[in-house]
Amino acid sequence: MTHASEFFERFLPVSQVLHFLRCDFDFLLNYVVPWQQQIAANFGVPFVSRPVEQGDLTYDQKLQLCLPIVYPDMTRIVISATQSDWICLWGNGGYGIDGDAIQRHVGRKFNLERLEIMHIMTRSPGSSQFSYTGPGENGRRRYIAAHKESRWEFHQFGEPFPFEDQDAYKERLIKKRLTAELLDRYCREFGIRLMDEDFYFGRTVLLPKRGQPQTRVVSETFGDPDFFAR
């Protein structure tokens, strides 16, 4: 197991944002590809989002598929099976997969359980977030965030889970109220071994995407200091 903070920093910016969806792998692909085709047709652009099977890969190999890093949109999404019934998605945007619609759209349409994790402490704005949506039309919602724009603020809504550390939310330093360690503990309550790299071994699909016209490559490597200094 990687040290908590190192897990999110090792493959910056991809490793800072993870989207999870509890569903069958093929079910997800069989819906996403025609949906992306329709989006392309609506805009009158050629369709490029054809999934490419990569086989069973390790965590490291899966993250390498996200290179190069681009901005402001994304051109690659990696869809990953895990050692559970959860699917994980990463993206090659300047803030990882943050803002992508796949997990949220599919989750809403089919009333699926989903979880979004973010832990960005090496650049501005800093943010640590836990966002859970339960299954069903009226699925339970729980959102917790320690976030900095001009200053650090703490936000939460939805009924807390019994396993949450309520005392942590009273820390004087707001950025310590939702640590990487807490995110790991909370995810394990749902069967997601967030920082166990062996958890991500398994089937992998690379989904190319057509980025916005202004999207450009900003780094050929992870953790480019010139890019992250911005």
JSON list of N, CA and C in Angstrom, two decimals, residues 2 9 22 34 38 63 68 78 89 104 107 126 137 156 173 204 207 219:
[
{"chain": "A", "resi": 2, "resn": "THR", "atom": "N", "xyz": [0.56, 2.20, -0.86]},
{"chain": "A", "resi": 2, "resn": "THR", "atom": "CA", "xyz": [1.27, 3.45, -0.94]},
{"chain": "A", "resi": 2, "resn": "THR", "atom": "C", "xyz": [0.84, 4.37, 0.19]},
{"chain": "A", "resi": 9, "resn": "GLU", "atom": "N", "xyz": [-0.41, 11.81, -5.39]},
{"chain": "A", "resi": 9, "resn": "GLU", "atom": "CA", "xyz": [0.60, 12.66, -6.01]},
{"chain": "A", "resi": 9, "resn": "GLU", "atom": "C", "xyz": [1.46, 11.93, -7.04]},
{"chain": "A", "resi": 22, "resn": "ARG", "atom": "N", "xyz": [-20.70, 1.60, -9.79]},
{"chain": "A", "resi": 22, "resn": "ARG", "atom": "CA", "xyz": [-20.94, 0.18, -9.51]},
{"chain": "A", "resi": 22, "resn": "ARG", "atom": "C", "xyz": [-21.86, -0.38, -10.59]},
{"chain": "A", "resi": 34, "resn": "PRO", "atom": "N", "xyz": [-22.28, 4.09, -28.08]},
{"chain": "A", "resi": 34, "resn": "PRO", "atom": "CA", "xyz": [-23.34, 4.70, -28.90]},
{"chain": "A", "resi": 34, "resn": "PRO", "atom": "C", "xyz": [-23.71, 6.11, -28.45]},
{"chain": "A", "resi": 38, "resn": "GLN", "atom": "N", "xyz": [-23.57, 9.48, -30.76]},
{"chain": "A", "resi": 38, "resn": "GLN", "atom": "CA", "xyz": [-24.67, 10.40, -30.96]},
{"chain": "A", "resi": 38, "resn": "GLN", "atom": "C", "xyz": [-24.25, 11.84, -30.67]},
{"chain": "A", "resi": 63, "resn": "LEU", "atom": "N", "xyz": [-2.46, 3.86, -15.55]},
{"chain": "A", "resi": 63, "resn": "LEU", "atom": "CA", "xyz": [-2.25, 5.30, -15.48]},
{"chain": "A", "resi": 63, "resn": "LEU", "atom": "C", "xyz": [-1.37, 5.79, -16.63]},
{"chain": "A", "resi": 68, "resn": "PRO", "atom": "N", "xyz": [-0.59, 11.67, -23.22]},
{"chain": "A", "resi": 68, "resn": "PRO", "atom": "CA", "xyz": [-0.10, 12.88, -22.58]},
{"chain": "A", "resi": 68, "resn": "PRO", "atom": "C", "xyz": [-1.19, 13.63, -21.82]},
{"chain": "A", "resi": 78, "resn": "VAL", "atom": "N", "xyz": [-9.58, 6.31, -19.34]},
{"chain": "A", "resi": 78, "resn": "VAL", "atom": "CA", "xyz": [-9.27, 4.90, -19.07]},
{"chain": "A", "resi": 78, "resn": "VAL", "atom": "C", "xyz": [-10.38, 4.33, -18.19]},
{"chain": "A", "resi": 89, "resn": "LEU", "atom": "N", "xyz": [-12.73, 5.11, -13.36]},
{"chain": "A", "resi": 89, "resn": "LEU", "atom": "CA", "xyz": [-12.40, 5.89, -14.55]},
{"chain": "A", "resi": 89, "resn": "LEU", "atom": "C", "xyz": [-11.41, 6.98, -14.20]},
{"chain": "A", "resi": 104, "resn": "ARG", "atom": "N", "xyz": [-21.29, 10.44, -14.19]},
{"chain": "A", "resi": 104, "resn": "ARG", "atom": "CA", "xyz": [-22.48, 11.12, -13.66]},
{"chain": "A", "resi": 104, "resn": "ARG", "atom": "C", "xyz": [-23.70, 10.85, -14.54]},
{"chain": "A", "resi": 107, "resn": "GLY", "atom": "N", "xyz": [-24.68, 7.13, -14.28]},
{"chain": "A", "resi": 107, "resn": "GLY", "atom": "CA", "xyz": [-25.22, 6.91, -12.95]},
{"chain": "A", "resi": 107, "resn": "GLY", "atom": "C", "xyz": [-26.64, 7.42, -12.81]},
{"chain": "A", "resi": 126, "resn": "GLY", "atom": "N", "xyz": [-6.70, 24.16, -3.98]},
{"chain": "A", "resi": 126, "resn": "GLY", "atom": "CA", "xyz": [-6.60, 22.89, -3.28]},
{"chain": "A", "resi": 126, "resn": "GLY", "atom": "C", "xyz": [-7.99, 22.36, -2.97]},
{"chain": "A", "resi": 137, "resn": "GLU", "atom": "N", "xyz": [-33.80, 5.79, -7.70]},
{"chain": "A", "resi": 137, "resn": "GLU", "atom": "CA", "xyz": [-34.24, 7.12, -8.11]},
{"chain": "A", "resi": 137, "resn": "GLU", "atom": "C", "xyz": [-34.04, 8.16, -7.01]},
{"chain": "A", "resi": 156, "resn": "GLN", "atom": "N", "xyz": [-20.43, 20.42, 3.67]},
{"chain": "A", "resi": 156, "resn": "GLN", "atom": "CA", "xyz": [-20.99, 19.08, 3.69]},
{"chain": "A", "resi": 156, "resn": "GLN", "atom": "C", "xyz": [-22.51, 19.17, 3.58]},
{"chain": "A", "resi": 173, "resn": "LEU", "atom": "N", "xyz": [-7.42, 23.54, 11.41]},
{"chain": "A", "resi": 173, "resn": "LEU", "atom": "CA", "xyz": [-6.99, 23.73, 10.03]},
{"chain": "A", "resi": 173, "resn": "LEU", "atom": "C", "xyz": [-7.96, 23.00, 9.11]},
{"chain": "A", "resi": 204, "resn": "THR", "atom": "N", "xyz": [-9.03, -3.56, -18.92]},
{"chain": "A", "resi": 204, "resn": "THR", "atom": "CA", "xyz": [-8.82, -2.13, -19.16]},
{"chain": "A", "resi": 204, "resn": "THR", "atom": "C", "xyz": [-9.23, -1.77, -20.58]},
{"chain": "A", "resi": 207, "resn": "LEU", "atom": "N", "xyz": [-10.57, 4.77, -23.93]},
{"chain": "A", "resi": 207, "resn": "LEU", "atom": "CA", "xyz": [-11.61, 5.43, -24.71]},
{"chain": "A", "resi": 207, "resn": "LEU", "atom": "C", "xyz": [-11.08, 6.78, -25.18]},
{"chain": "A", "resi": 219, "resn": "SER", "atom": "N", "xyz": [1.76, 18.45, -21.20]},
{"chain": "A", "resi": 219, "resn": "SER", "atom": "CA", "xyz": [2.85, 17.68, -20.61]},
{"chain": "A", "resi": 219, "resn": "SER", "atom": "C", "xyz": [2.87, 16.27, -21.17]}
]
